[in-house]
Coordinates of N, CA and C in Angstrom, one line a residue:
X1 N 109.0 112.2 84.2 CA 107.6 112.4 83.3 C 106.5 113.0 84.3
X2 N 106.2 114.6 84.2 CA 105.4 115.2 84.8 C 103.6 114.9 84.5
X3 N 102.9 115.1 85.2 CA 101.6 115.1 85.0 C 101.4 116.3 83.7
X4 N 100.6 115.9 82.7 CA 100.0 116.8 81.8 C 98.8 117.7 82.4
X5 N 98.9 118.7 82.4 CA 97.7 119.6 83.0 C 97.0 120.1 81.6
X6 N 95.7 120.1 81.7 CA 94.9 120.6 80.5 C 93.8 121.7 81.9
X7 N 93.4 122.3 80.4 CA 92.5 123.6 81.1 C 91.0 123.9 80.3
X8 N 90.5 124.4 81.6 CA 89.1 124.5 80.9 C 88.0 123.5 81.4
X9 N 86.5 124.0 81.5 CA 85.6 123.5 81.7 C 85.2 122.3 80.6
X10 N 85.1 122.7 79.8 CA 84.7 121.8 78.4 C 85.7 120.7 78.3
X11 N 87.5 121.3 78.5 CA 88.0 120.3 78.2 C 88.4 119.2 79.3
X12 N 87.9 119.3 80.5 CA 87.8 118.5 81.4 C 87.2 117.5 81.3
X13 N 85.7 117.8 80.9 CA 84.6 117.4 81.0 C 84.5 116.1 79.4
X14 N 85.4 116.8 78.3 CA 85.8 115.9 77.4 C 86.7 114.6 77.9
X15 N 87.6 115.1 78.7 CA 88.5 114.0 79.3 C 87.6 113.0 80.1
X16 N 86.8 113.6 80.7 CA 86.3 112.5 81.6 C 85.1 111.6 80.7
X17 N 84.7 112.1 79.6 CA 83.8 111.5 78.8 C 84.6 110.3 78.1
X18 N 86.0 110.7 77.7 CA 86.9 109.9 77.2 C 87.5 108.8 78.2
X19 N 87.4 108.8 79.5 CA 87.7 107.7 80.4 C 89.5 108.1 80.5
X20 N 89.8 109.4 80.6 CA 91.1 109.5 80.6 C 91.3 109.7 82.2
X21 N 92.0 109.0 82.8 CA 92.3 108.9 84.0 C 92.7 110.2 84.5
X22 N 92.1 111.1 85.5 CA 92.4 112.6 86.3 C 93.0 112.0 87.6
X23 N 94.3 112.6 88.1 CA 94.8 112.7 89.0 C 93.8 113.3 90.1
X24 N 94.0 114.8 89.6 CA 93.3 115.8 90.6 C 92.8 116.9 89.7
X25 N 91.6 117.4 90.1 CA 91.2 118.7 89.4 C 90.9 119.8 90.3
X26 N 91.2 121.1 90.0 CA 91.4 122.3 90.5 C 90.5 123.1 90.3
X27 N 89.6 123.7 91.1 CA 88.5 124.4 90.7 C 88.4 125.8 91.4
X28 N 88.1 127.1 91.0 CA 88.6 128.1 91.4 C 86.8 128.2 92.2
X29 N 87.2 128.8 93.6 CA 86.5 129.0 94.5 C 85.3 129.8 93.9
X30 N 84.3 129.8 94.4 CA 82.9 130.8 94.1 C 82.6 130.6 92.6
X31 N 83.1 129.5 91.8 CA 82.8 129.8 90.4 C 81.5 129.3 90.3
X32 N 80.7 129.7 89.4 CA 79.2 129.0 89.0 C 79.1 129.1 87.6
X33 N 77.7 128.9 87.3 CA 77.2 128.6 85.8 C 76.9 127.4 85.5
X34 N 76.2 127.0 84.6 CA 75.6 125.6 84.3 C 76.7 124.7 84.1
X35 N 77.8 125.4 83.0 CA 79.3 124.2 82.9 C 79.8 124.0 84.1
X36 N 80.0 124.6 84.8 CA 80.4 124.5 86.1 C 79.7 123.4 87.1
X37 N 78.8 123.4 87.1 CA 77.8 122.5 88.0 C 77.6 121.0 87.1
X38 N 77.8 121.2 85.9 CA 77.5 119.9 85.1 C 79.1 119.4 85.6
X39 N 80.3 120.0 85.8 CA 81.4 119.6 85.7 C 81.7 118.8 87.1
X40 N 81.0 119.5 88.5 CA 80.9 119.2 89.5 C 80.0 117.8 89.6
X41 N 78.8 117.9 88.8 CA 78.2 116.6 88.9 C 79.2 115.1 88.2
X42 N 79.8 115.8 87.4 CA 80.5 114.6 86.8 C 81.7 114.1 87.6
X43 N 82.4 114.7 88.2 CA 83.4 114.8 89.1 C 83.1 113.9 90.3
X44 N 81.9 114.5 90.7 CA 81.5 113.3 92.0 C 80.8 111.9 91.5
X45 N 80.2 112.0 90.3 CA 79.4 110.7 89.9 C 80.7 109.7 89.7
X46 N 81.8 110.5 89.0 CA 83.0 109.4 88.7 C 84.1 109.2 89.7
X47 N 83.9 110.1 90.6 CA 84.7 109.7 91.7 C 86.2 110.6 91.5
X48 N 86.1 111.4 91.0 CA 87.6 112.1 90.4 C 87.8 113.2 91.9
X49 N 89.0 112.7 92.3 CA 89.3 113.7 93.3 C 89.6 115.5 93.0
X50 N 88.8 116.3 93.6 CA 88.9 117.6 93.0 C 88.9 118.5 94.5
X51 N 89.5 119.8 94.0 CA 89.7 120.8 95.4 C 89.5 122.0 95.0
X52 N 88.9 122.8 95.8 CA 88.4 124.3 95.5 C 89.8 124.9 96.0
X53 N 90.1 126.1 94.9 CA 91.2 126.7 95.5 C 91.0 128.3 95.2
X54 N 91.9 129.3 95.6 CA 91.5 130.8 95.6 C 92.6 131.0 94.3
X55 N 91.6 132.2 93.9 CA 92.4 132.7 92.7 C 93.9 132.5 92.3
X56 N 94.6 132.5 93.5 CA 96.0 132.8 93.3 C 96.5 131.6 92.6
X57 N 96.0 130.6 92.8 CA 96.4 129.2 92.4 C 96.6 129.3 90.6
X58 N 95.6 129.9 89.9 CA 95.6 130.5 88.6 C 96.0 131.7 88.4
X59 N 97.1 132.1 89.2 CA 97.7 133.2 88.7 C 98.8 133.1 87.5
X60 N 99.6 132.1 87.6 CA 100.8 131.8 86.6 C 100.2 131.3 85.4
X61 N 98.7 131.0 85.2 CA 97.9 130.5 83.9 C 97.0 131.5 83.4
X62 N 97.5 132.5 83.6 CA 96.8 133.9 83.1 C 96.2 133.7 81.5
X63 N 97.3 133.5 80.9 CA 97.6 132.9 79.6 C 96.6 132.1 78.9
X64 N 96.2 131.2 79.9 CA 95.2 129.9 79.4 C 93.9 130.2 80.0
X65 N 92.9 129.7 79.1 CA 91.3 130.1 78.8 C 91.3 129.0 79.8
X66 N 91.2 129.2 81.3 CA 91.0 128.0 82.1 C 89.7 127.8 82.7
X67 N 89.1 128.9 82.7 CA 87.5 129.4 83.0 C 87.2 128.7 84.5
X68 N 88.8 129.0 85.2 CA 88.3 128.3 86.7 C 88.6 127.3 86.9
X69 N 89.1 126.2 86.1 CA 89.1 124.8 86.2 C 90.4 124.2 85.5
X70 N 91.1 123.5 86.0 CA 92.2 122.8 85.6 C 92.5 121.4 86.0
X71 N 93.1 120.6 85.6 CA 92.8 118.9 85.9 C 94.4 118.4 85.3
X72 N 94.5 117.7 86.2 CA 96.0 117.1 86.1 C 95.6 115.5 85.4
X73 N 96.5 115.0 84.5 CA 96.1 113.8 83.7 C 97.1 113.2 84.4
X74 N 96.6 112.0 85.3 CA 97.6 110.9 85.8 C 98.3 110.4 84.9
X75 N 99.8 110.1 85.3 CA 100.8 109.4 84.5 C 100.3 108.0 84.3
X76 N 99.7 107.6 85.0 CA 99.4 105.9 85.0 C 98.2 105.8 85.2
X77 N 97.5 104.5 84.7 CA 96.2 104.3 84.8 C 96.0 103.5 86.0
X78 N 94.9 103.8 86.7 CA 94.5 103.1 88.1 C 93.8 101.9 87.9
X79 N 93.7 101.0 88.6 CA 93.1 99.7 88.4 C 91.7 99.7 89.1
X80 N 90.5 98.8 88.9 CA 89.5 98.5 89.6 C 89.9 97.4 90.4
X81 N 89.4 97.8 92.0 CA 89.7 96.8 92.9 C 89.4 95.3 92.3
X82 N 88.1 95.1 92.4 CA 87.9 93.9 92.1 C 88.6 93.0 91.1
X83 N 88.6 94.0 89.7 CA 89.8 93.1 88.6 C 91.1 92.6 89.0
X84 N 91.8 93.7 89.8 CA 92.9 93.5 90.2 C 93.1 92.2 91.6
X85 N 92.3 92.2 92.2 CA 92.2 91.3 93.4 C 91.9 90.0 92.5
X86 N 90.7 89.9 91.9 CA 90.6 88.6 91.1 C 91.6 88.1 90.3
X87 N 92.5 89.0 89.7 CA 93.5 88.5 88.5 C 94.7 88.2 89.5
X88 N 95.2 88.9 91.0 CA 95.9 88.6 91.7 C 95.8 87.2 91.9
X89 N 94.7 87.0 92.6 CA 94.3 85.8 93.5 C 94.6 84.5 92.3
X90 N 94.3 84.6 91.1 CA 93.8 83.8 90.2 C 95.8 83.3 89.9
X91 N 96.5 84.1 89.8 CA 98.0 84.2 89.5 C 98.7 83.8 90.6
X92 N 98.5 84.2 92.0 CA 99.3 84.1 93.0 C 99.0 83.2 94.3
X93 N 99.7 82.5 94.4 CA 99.3 81.6 95.6 C 99.1 82.3 96.9
X94 N 100.3 83.3 97.2 CA 100.4 84.0 98.6 C 100.2 85.5 97.8
X95 N 99.1 86.0 97.4 CA 99.0 87.7 97.2 C 99.7 88.7 98.6
X96 N 100.2 89.8 98.1 CA 100.6 90.8 99.1 C 100.1 91.8 98.4
X97 N 99.0 92.4 99.2 CA 98.3 93.8 99.2 C 98.7 95.0 100.3
X98 N 99.4 96.3 99.6 CA 99.3 97.1 100.6 C 98.0 98.3 100.3
X99 N 97.8 98.5 101.5 CA 96.8 99.8 102.0 C 97.4 100.7 102.3
X100 N 97.2 102.1 102.0 CA 97.5 102.9 102.7 C 96.8 104.1 102.9
X101 N 96.6 104.4 104.5 CA 95.6 105.5 104.8 C 96.0 106.7 105.2
X102 N 95.5 107.8 104.9 CA 95.7 109.1 105.0 C 97.5 109.5 104.9
X103 N 97.7 108.7 103.7 CA 99.4 109.3 103.5 C 99.1 110.3 102.6
X104 N 99.5 111.6 102.5 CA 99.4 112.6 101.8 C 100.5 113.3 101.2
X105 N 101.7 112.6 101.8 CA 103.2 113.3 100.7 C 103.4 112.5 99.9
X106 N 103.7 113.4 98.8 CA 103.9 113.0 97.6 C 105.4 111.9 97.7
X107 N 106.2 112.5 98.5 CA 107.6 111.9 98.5 C 107.5 110.4 99.4
X108 N 107.0 110.6 100.2 CA 106.3 109.1 101.1 C 106.0 108.4 100.0
X109 N 104.9 108.6 99.4 CA 104.2 107.8 98.5 C 105.0 107.3 97.5
X110 N 106.1 108.1 97.2 CA 107.1 107.3 95.9 C 107.9 106.5 96.5
X111 N 108.4 106.6 98.0 CA 109.4 105.9 98.6 C 108.8 104.6 98.7
X112 N 107.5 104.6 99.2 CA 106.5 103.4 99.4 C 106.2 102.5 98.3
X113 N 106.2 103.0 97.2 CA 106.3 102.3 96.0 C 107.5 102.0 95.1
X114 N 108.6 102.3 95.6 CA 109.8 102.1 95.2 C 110.1 100.5 95.8
X115 N 110.1 100.8 97.4 CA 110.0 99.6 98.4 C 108.9 98.3 97.8
X116 N 107.9 98.9 97.5 CA 106.7 97.9 97.2 C 107.2 97.1 95.8
X117 N 107.7 97.8 95.1 CA 108.2 97.4 93.8 C 109.4 96.4 94.1
X118 N 110.3 96.7 94.9 CA 111.2 95.8 95.1 C 110.7 94.3 96.0
X119 N 109.8 94.6 96.8 CA 109.2 93.7 97.5 C 108.2 92.5 97.1
X120 N 107.8 92.9 95.6 CA 106.9 92.3 94.9 C 105.5 92.2 95.4
X121 N 105.1 93.4 95.9 CA 103.8 93.6 96.2 C 102.9 93.7 94.8
X122 N 101.8 93.1 95.0 CA 101.1 92.7 93.8 C 100.1 94.3 93.7
X123 N 99.8 94.9 94.7 CA 98.8 95.6 94.3 C 98.7 96.9 95.7
X124 N 98.6 98.1 95.4 CA 98.8 99.2 96.3 C 97.3 99.9 96.4
X125 N 96.6 99.9 97.3 CA 95.2 100.4 97.8 C 95.3 101.6 98.3
X126 N 94.7 102.8 98.0 CA 94.6 103.9 98.1 C 93.3 104.6 98.2
X127 N 93.0 105.3 99.4 CA 91.3 106.0 98.7 C 91.5 107.3 98.0
X128 N 90.3 107.7 97.3 CA 90.6 108.5 96.3 C 90.6 110.0 96.9
X129 N 90.0 110.1 98.1 CA 90.1 111.4 99.0 C 91.3 111.4 99.9
X130 N 91.7 112.5 99.9 CA 93.2 112.4 100.7 C 94.5 111.8 100.8
X131 N 94.2 111.1 99.5 CA 96.0 110.5 99.2 C 96.8 111.7 98.7
X132 N 97.7 110.9 98.6 CA 99.2 111.8 98.1 C 98.6 111.8 96.4
X133 N 99.0 112.9 95.8 CA 98.4 112.8 94.4 C 100.0 112.3 93.8
X134 N 99.4 111.9 92.4 CA 100.6 110.8 91.5 C 101.4 111.9 90.7
X135 N 102.4 112.6 91.1 CA 103.0 114.0 90.5 C 104.4 113.6 90.0
X136 N 105.0 114.6 89.8 CA 106.5 114.5 89.3 C 107.1 114.0 90.8
X137 N 107.0 114.5 91.7 CA 107.9 114.2 93.0 C 107.7 112.6 93.3
X138 N 106.3 112.2 93.2 CA 106.1 110.7 93.4 C 106.7 110.0 92.4
X139 N 106.7 110.4 91.5 CA 107.4 109.1 90.3 C 108.8 109.4 90.5
X140 N 109.7 110.7 90.4 CA 110.8 110.5 91.0 C 111.5 109.8 92.0
X141 N 110.9 109.9 93.4 CA 110.9 109.3 94.5 C 110.8 107.7 94.2
X142 N 109.9 107.5 93.5 CA 109.5 105.8 93.3 C 110.4 105.0 92.1
X143 N 111.5 106.0 91.8 CA 112.5 105.4 90.8 C 112.3 104.2 90.1
X144 N 110.7 104.8 89.6 CA 110.4 103.8 88.3 C 109.5 102.7 89.1
X145 N 109.0 102.8 90.3 CA 108.4 101.8 91.0 C 106.9 101.9 90.6
X146 N 106.8 103.5 90.5 CA 105.1 103.5 90.4 C 104.6 102.9 88.7
X147 N 105.4 102.6 88.0 CA 104.9 101.8 87.0 C 105.1 100.6 86.7
X148 N 105.6 99.7 87.7 CA 105.5 98.2 88.0 C 104.6 97.9 89.2
X149 N 104.0 98.6 90.0 CA 103.0 98.3 90.7 C 101.9 98.7 90.6
X150 N 100.7 97.9 90.4 CA 99.1 98.4 90.0 C 98.7 99.4 91.1
X151 N 98.2 100.3 91.1 CA 97.6 101.3 91.8 C 95.8 101.1 91.7
X152 N 95.3 101.1 93.0 CA 94.0 101.1 92.9 C 93.5 102.5 93.6
X153 N 92.3 102.8 93.4 CA 91.9 104.2 94.1 C 90.5 103.8 94.4
X154 N 90.1 103.8 95.5 CA 88.7 103.3 96.0 C 88.1 104.6 96.9
X155 N 86.9 104.3 97.0 CA 86.0 105.4 97.6 C 86.3 105.4 99.0
X156 N 85.9 104.3 99.6 CA 86.2 103.8 101.1 C 87.3 102.8 101.2
X157 N 88.3 102.9 102.2 CA 89.3 101.8 101.9 C 88.2 100.8 103.1
X158 N 87.5 100.8 104.2 CA 86.8 100.0 104.7 C 86.1 98.8 103.8
X159 N 85.4 99.4 102.7 CA 84.9 98.4 101.5 C 86.0 97.5 100.8
X160 N 87.0 98.0 100.8 CA 88.3 97.3 100.3 C 88.6 96.5 101.1
X161 N 88.7 96.8 102.4 CA 89.0 95.8 103.5 C 88.2 94.8 103.5
X162 N 86.6 95.1 103.5 CA 85.8 93.8 103.7 C 85.9 93.1 102.2
X163 N 86.0 93.6 101.1 CA 86.2 93.0 100.1 C 87.5 91.9 99.8
X164 N 88.6 92.2 100.5 CA 89.5 91.5 100.8 C 89.6 90.5 101.8
X165 N 88.9 90.7 102.7 CA 88.4 89.7 103.6 C 87.5 88.2 103.1
X166 N 86.8 89.0 102.3 CA 85.8 88.0 101.8 C 86.6 87.3 100.5
X167 N 87.6 87.7 100.3 CA 88.6 86.7 99.3 C 89.4 86.2 100.0
X168 N 89.5 86.0 101.2 CA 90.2 85.1 102.0 C 91.4 85.7 102.0
X169 N 92.0 87.0 102.1 CA 93.1 87.7 102.6 C 93.3 88.3 103.7
X170 N 94.2 87.7 104.5 CA 94.4 88.5 105.9 C 94.8 89.7 105.9
X171 N 94.4 90.5 106.9 CA 94.4 91.4 107.1 C 95.5 92.2 108.3
X172 N 96.5 92.9 108.1 CA 97.3 93.2 108.9 C 97.6 94.7 108.9
X173 N 97.1 95.0 110.4 CA 97.0 96.9 110.1 C 98.8 97.1 111.1
X174 N 99.6 97.8 110.6 CA 100.5 98.3 111.6 C 100.3 99.5 112.4
X175 N 100.3 99.2 113.6 CA 99.8 100.1 114.6 C 100.8 99.9 115.9
X176 N 101.2 101.1 116.6 CA 101.9 100.9 118.0 C 101.0 100.4 119.0
X177 N 99.9 100.3 118.7 CA 99.0 100.0 119.8 C 98.5 98.4 119.5
X178 N 99.4 97.6 119.1 CA 99.3 96.1 118.9 C 100.0 95.7 119.9
X179 N 99.5 94.5 120.4 CA 100.7 93.7 121.4 C 101.5 92.6 120.8
X180 N 101.2 92.5 119.7 CA 102.2 91.6 119.0 C 103.3 92.2 118.0
X181 N 104.4 92.0 117.9 CA 105.1 92.7 117.2 C 105.3 91.9 115.6
X182 N 106.1 92.5 114.6 CA 105.7 91.6 113.2 C 106.7 90.5 113.3
X183 N 107.4 90.0 114.3 CA 108.2 88.9 114.2 C 107.2 87.7 114.6
X184 N 106.2 88.1 115.5 CA 105.2 87.0 116.2 C 104.2 87.1 115.0
X185 N 104.4 87.4 113.8 CA 103.1 87.2 112.9 C 103.3 86.3 112.1
X186 N 102.3 85.7 111.4 CA 102.6 84.9 110.2 C 102.1 85.6 108.8
X187 N 103.1 85.7 108.3 CA 103.0 86.6 106.9 C 103.0 85.8 105.9
X188 N 102.8 84.4 106.0 CA 103.2 83.6 104.9 C 101.9 82.8 104.5
X189 N 101.1 83.8 104.2 CA 99.4 83.4 103.6 C 99.2 84.4 102.8
X190 N 98.3 84.5 102.4 CA 97.3 85.6 101.3 C 97.4 86.7 102.5
X191 N 97.8 88.0 101.8 CA 97.7 89.1 103.1 C 97.6 90.4 102.6
X192 N 97.2 91.3 103.0 CA 97.1 92.7 103.1 C 97.7 93.3 104.2
X193 N 98.7 94.4 103.9 CA 99.0 95.1 105.1 C 98.6 96.8 104.8
X194 N 98.2 97.2 106.0 CA 97.6 98.5 105.8 C 98.7 99.4 106.8
X195 N 99.0 100.7 106.1 CA 99.8 101.5 107.0 C 98.8 102.9 107.1
X196 N 99.1 104.0 108.2 CA 98.6 104.7 108.5 C 99.7 106.2 108.4
X197 N 99.3 107.1 108.0 CA 100.3 108.3 108.1 C 100.9 108.3 109.6
X198 N 102.1 109.1 109.4 CA 102.7 109.5 110.8 C 102.2 110.0 111.8
X199 N 101.2 111.1 111.2 CA 101.0 111.9 112.4 C 99.4 111.4 113.1
X200 N 98.6 110.7 112.2 CA 97.3 110.3 112.6 C 97.2 108.9 112.8
X201 N 98.2 108.0 112.2 CA 98.1 106.4 112.2 C 97.2 105.9 111.3
X202 N 96.5 104.6 111.5 CA 95.1 104.1 110.9 C 94.1 104.8 111.5
X203 N 92.8 105.2 110.8 CA 91.6 105.4 110.9 C 91.2 104.6 112.1
X204 N 90.6 104.9 113.2 CA 90.3 104.0 114.2 C 89.1 103.0 113.4
X205 N 88.2 103.6 112.7 CA 87.0 103.0 112.1 C 87.5 101.6 111.7
X206 N 89.1 102.0 110.8 CA 89.3 101.1 110.1 C 90.0 99.9 111.0
X207 N 90.3 100.3 112.1 CA 91.2 99.1 113.1 C 90.3 98.6 113.9
X208 N 89.0 98.8 113.8 CA 88.0 98.1 114.6 C 87.7 96.8 113.5
X209 N 87.7 97.0 112.1 CA 87.5 95.5 111.7 C 88.7 94.8 111.3
X210 N 89.8 95.1 111.6 CA 91.0 94.6 111.4 C 91.4 93.4 112.5
X211 N 91.4 92.3 112.1 CA 91.7 91.3 113.3 C 93.3 91.2 113.8
X212 N 94.5 91.2 112.8 CA 95.7 91.2 112.8 C 96.2 92.4 113.1
X213 N 96.8 92.6 114.2 CA 97.6 94.1 114.3 C 99.3 94.2 114.9
X214 N 99.8 94.5 114.2 CA 101.3 94.2 114.6 C 102.1 95.4 114.8
X215 N 103.3 95.4 115.2 CA 104.1 96.5 115.6 C 105.5 96.2 115.3
X216 N 106.1 97.3 115.0 CA 107.7 97.2 115.2 C 108.3 97.5 116.3
X217 N 109.2 96.4 116.7 CA 109.7 96.7 118.2 C 110.8 98.0 118.3
X218 N 110.3 98.7 119.1 CA 111.5 100.0 119.2 C 112.3 100.0 120.7
X219 N 113.4 100.0 120.7 CA 114.5 99.9 121.6 C 115.5 101.2 122.1
X220 N 115.0 102.1 120.7 CA 115.6 103.3 121.1 C 115.2 104.7 121.8
X221 N 115.4 105.6 121.8 CA 114.9 106.9 122.2 C 114.0 107.5 121.4
X222 N 113.9 107.3 120.3 CA 112.7 107.8 119.5 C 111.9 106.8 118.6
X223 N 110.4 106.6 119.2 CA 109.7 106.0 119.1 C 108.7 105.6 117.9
X224 N 109.3 106.2 117.1 CA 108.4 106.1 115.6 C 109.6 106.1 114.4
X225 N 109.0 105.7 113.4 CA 109.6 105.7 111.9 C 108.8 106.6 110.9
X226 N 109.6 106.9 109.8 CA 108.9 107.5 109.0 C 108.3 106.6 108.4
X227 N 107.0 106.5 107.7 CA 106.1 105.6 107.4 C 106.6 104.6 106.3
X228 N 107.9 105.2 105.1 CA 108.0 104.7 104.1 C 109.1 103.7 104.6
X229 N 109.7 104.1 105.9 CA 111.0 103.2 106.6 C 110.5 101.8 107.2
X230 N 109.3 102.4 108.0 CA 108.4 101.4 108.5 C 107.7 100.2 107.5
X231 N 107.0 100.7 106.2 CA 106.7 100.1 105.1 C 107.7 98.7 104.8
X232 N 108.8 99.4 104.7 CA 110.0 98.6 104.0 C 110.5 97.7 105.1
X233 N 110.6 97.9 106.4 CA 110.6 96.9 107.7 C 109.7 96.1 107.4
X234 N 108.5 96.2 107.4 CA 107.6 95.3 107.5 C 107.4 94.4 106.2
X235 N 107.4 95.2 105.4 CA 107.5 94.1 103.7 C 108.5 93.2 103.9
X236 N 110.0 93.5 104.4 CA 111.3 92.5 104.2 C 110.8 91.6 105.3
X237 N 110.3 91.8 106.2 CA 109.9 90.6 107.1 C 108.8 89.6 106.3
X238 N 108.0 90.2 105.7 CA 107.3 89.1 104.7 C 108.3 88.6 104.2
X239 N 109.1 89.2 103.4 CA 109.8 88.1 102.4 C 110.7 87.2 103.0
X240 N 111.3 87.7 104.2 CA 112.0 86.6 105.0 C 111.1 85.4 105.5
X241 N 109.8 85.9 106.2 CA 109.3 84.5 106.4 C 108.6 83.9 105.0
X242 N 108.5 84.2 104.1 CA 108.3 83.3 102.7 C 109.5 82.7 102.1
X243 N 110.6 83.1 102.5 CA 111.8 82.6 101.8 C 112.3 81.2 102.7
X244 N 111.6 81.4 103.9 CA 112.4 80.3 104.6 C 111.7 78.7 104.5

C-alpha cells in the first residue's frame, strides 16, 4: 500500500478540516497568497509535518492543479499519546514502549516496526518533526508490522518522557556512553526504551532527563550496530528477562 497523494491548497485544507491523517505536506518555496497563509496556519496549529521544496519537486505533477501544495495521506492513523498510555497501562501489567529519536530513514523505521511487532511492543512514539515518513518503503520493510503496533506522533519527545515517567514507566536510553550494559538492567517492569539515530544518537537534552542508560557490549573491531539491529537485540533481552 502506498500513501495516497492529494494536490491543491483547498484539498489539503479540506483534509485537515475532516481530520484526515496527513503524513507529510510539501509546499513550493516562495509560494504566497491568502490561501497559502491559511494553509500554513492550519498546518502549524495541527502539528502537521510540512516541508518547503523547490519547483523541481512538482515537475512530474504538471498535469495536476497542485497550486504549489501536495500532501501524503498516511496509511495508518496515529494515536494520541495520553489515550494510548492510559489504554496500555490499564490492560498490561508490564507495558513496553519504544521511542525513536531522530531516526529519519524509512527502511530503518520499517525494520524497527517489524521487530517491535514481533516483540510485543505496545506503542511506538516518534516526534512529528524529523522522523521517517510512513511511506511505501516503511510499509514494505515492516512486513505488516506497521499495522500491528500503535504509533504516536508528538511535538516533543521530552514531554512524552515526562508523561511516561509520571505514569510510573521506567525509561531506558540506549547509548554507548552508558556504564551498564543491557544484561545488568532490570527490564522486568513497566518500561520504555529510547533509541537514537546511528550518526547522532539520542539528543543530549533527552539524555539529561533519563535515569537509566544502557549499552550493548561490543567485543569486535566495529563498535556500532545498525539502529534496527540494536533495537532488536535490546528488545529480545527484554523478552528473555520477562520469560524467566
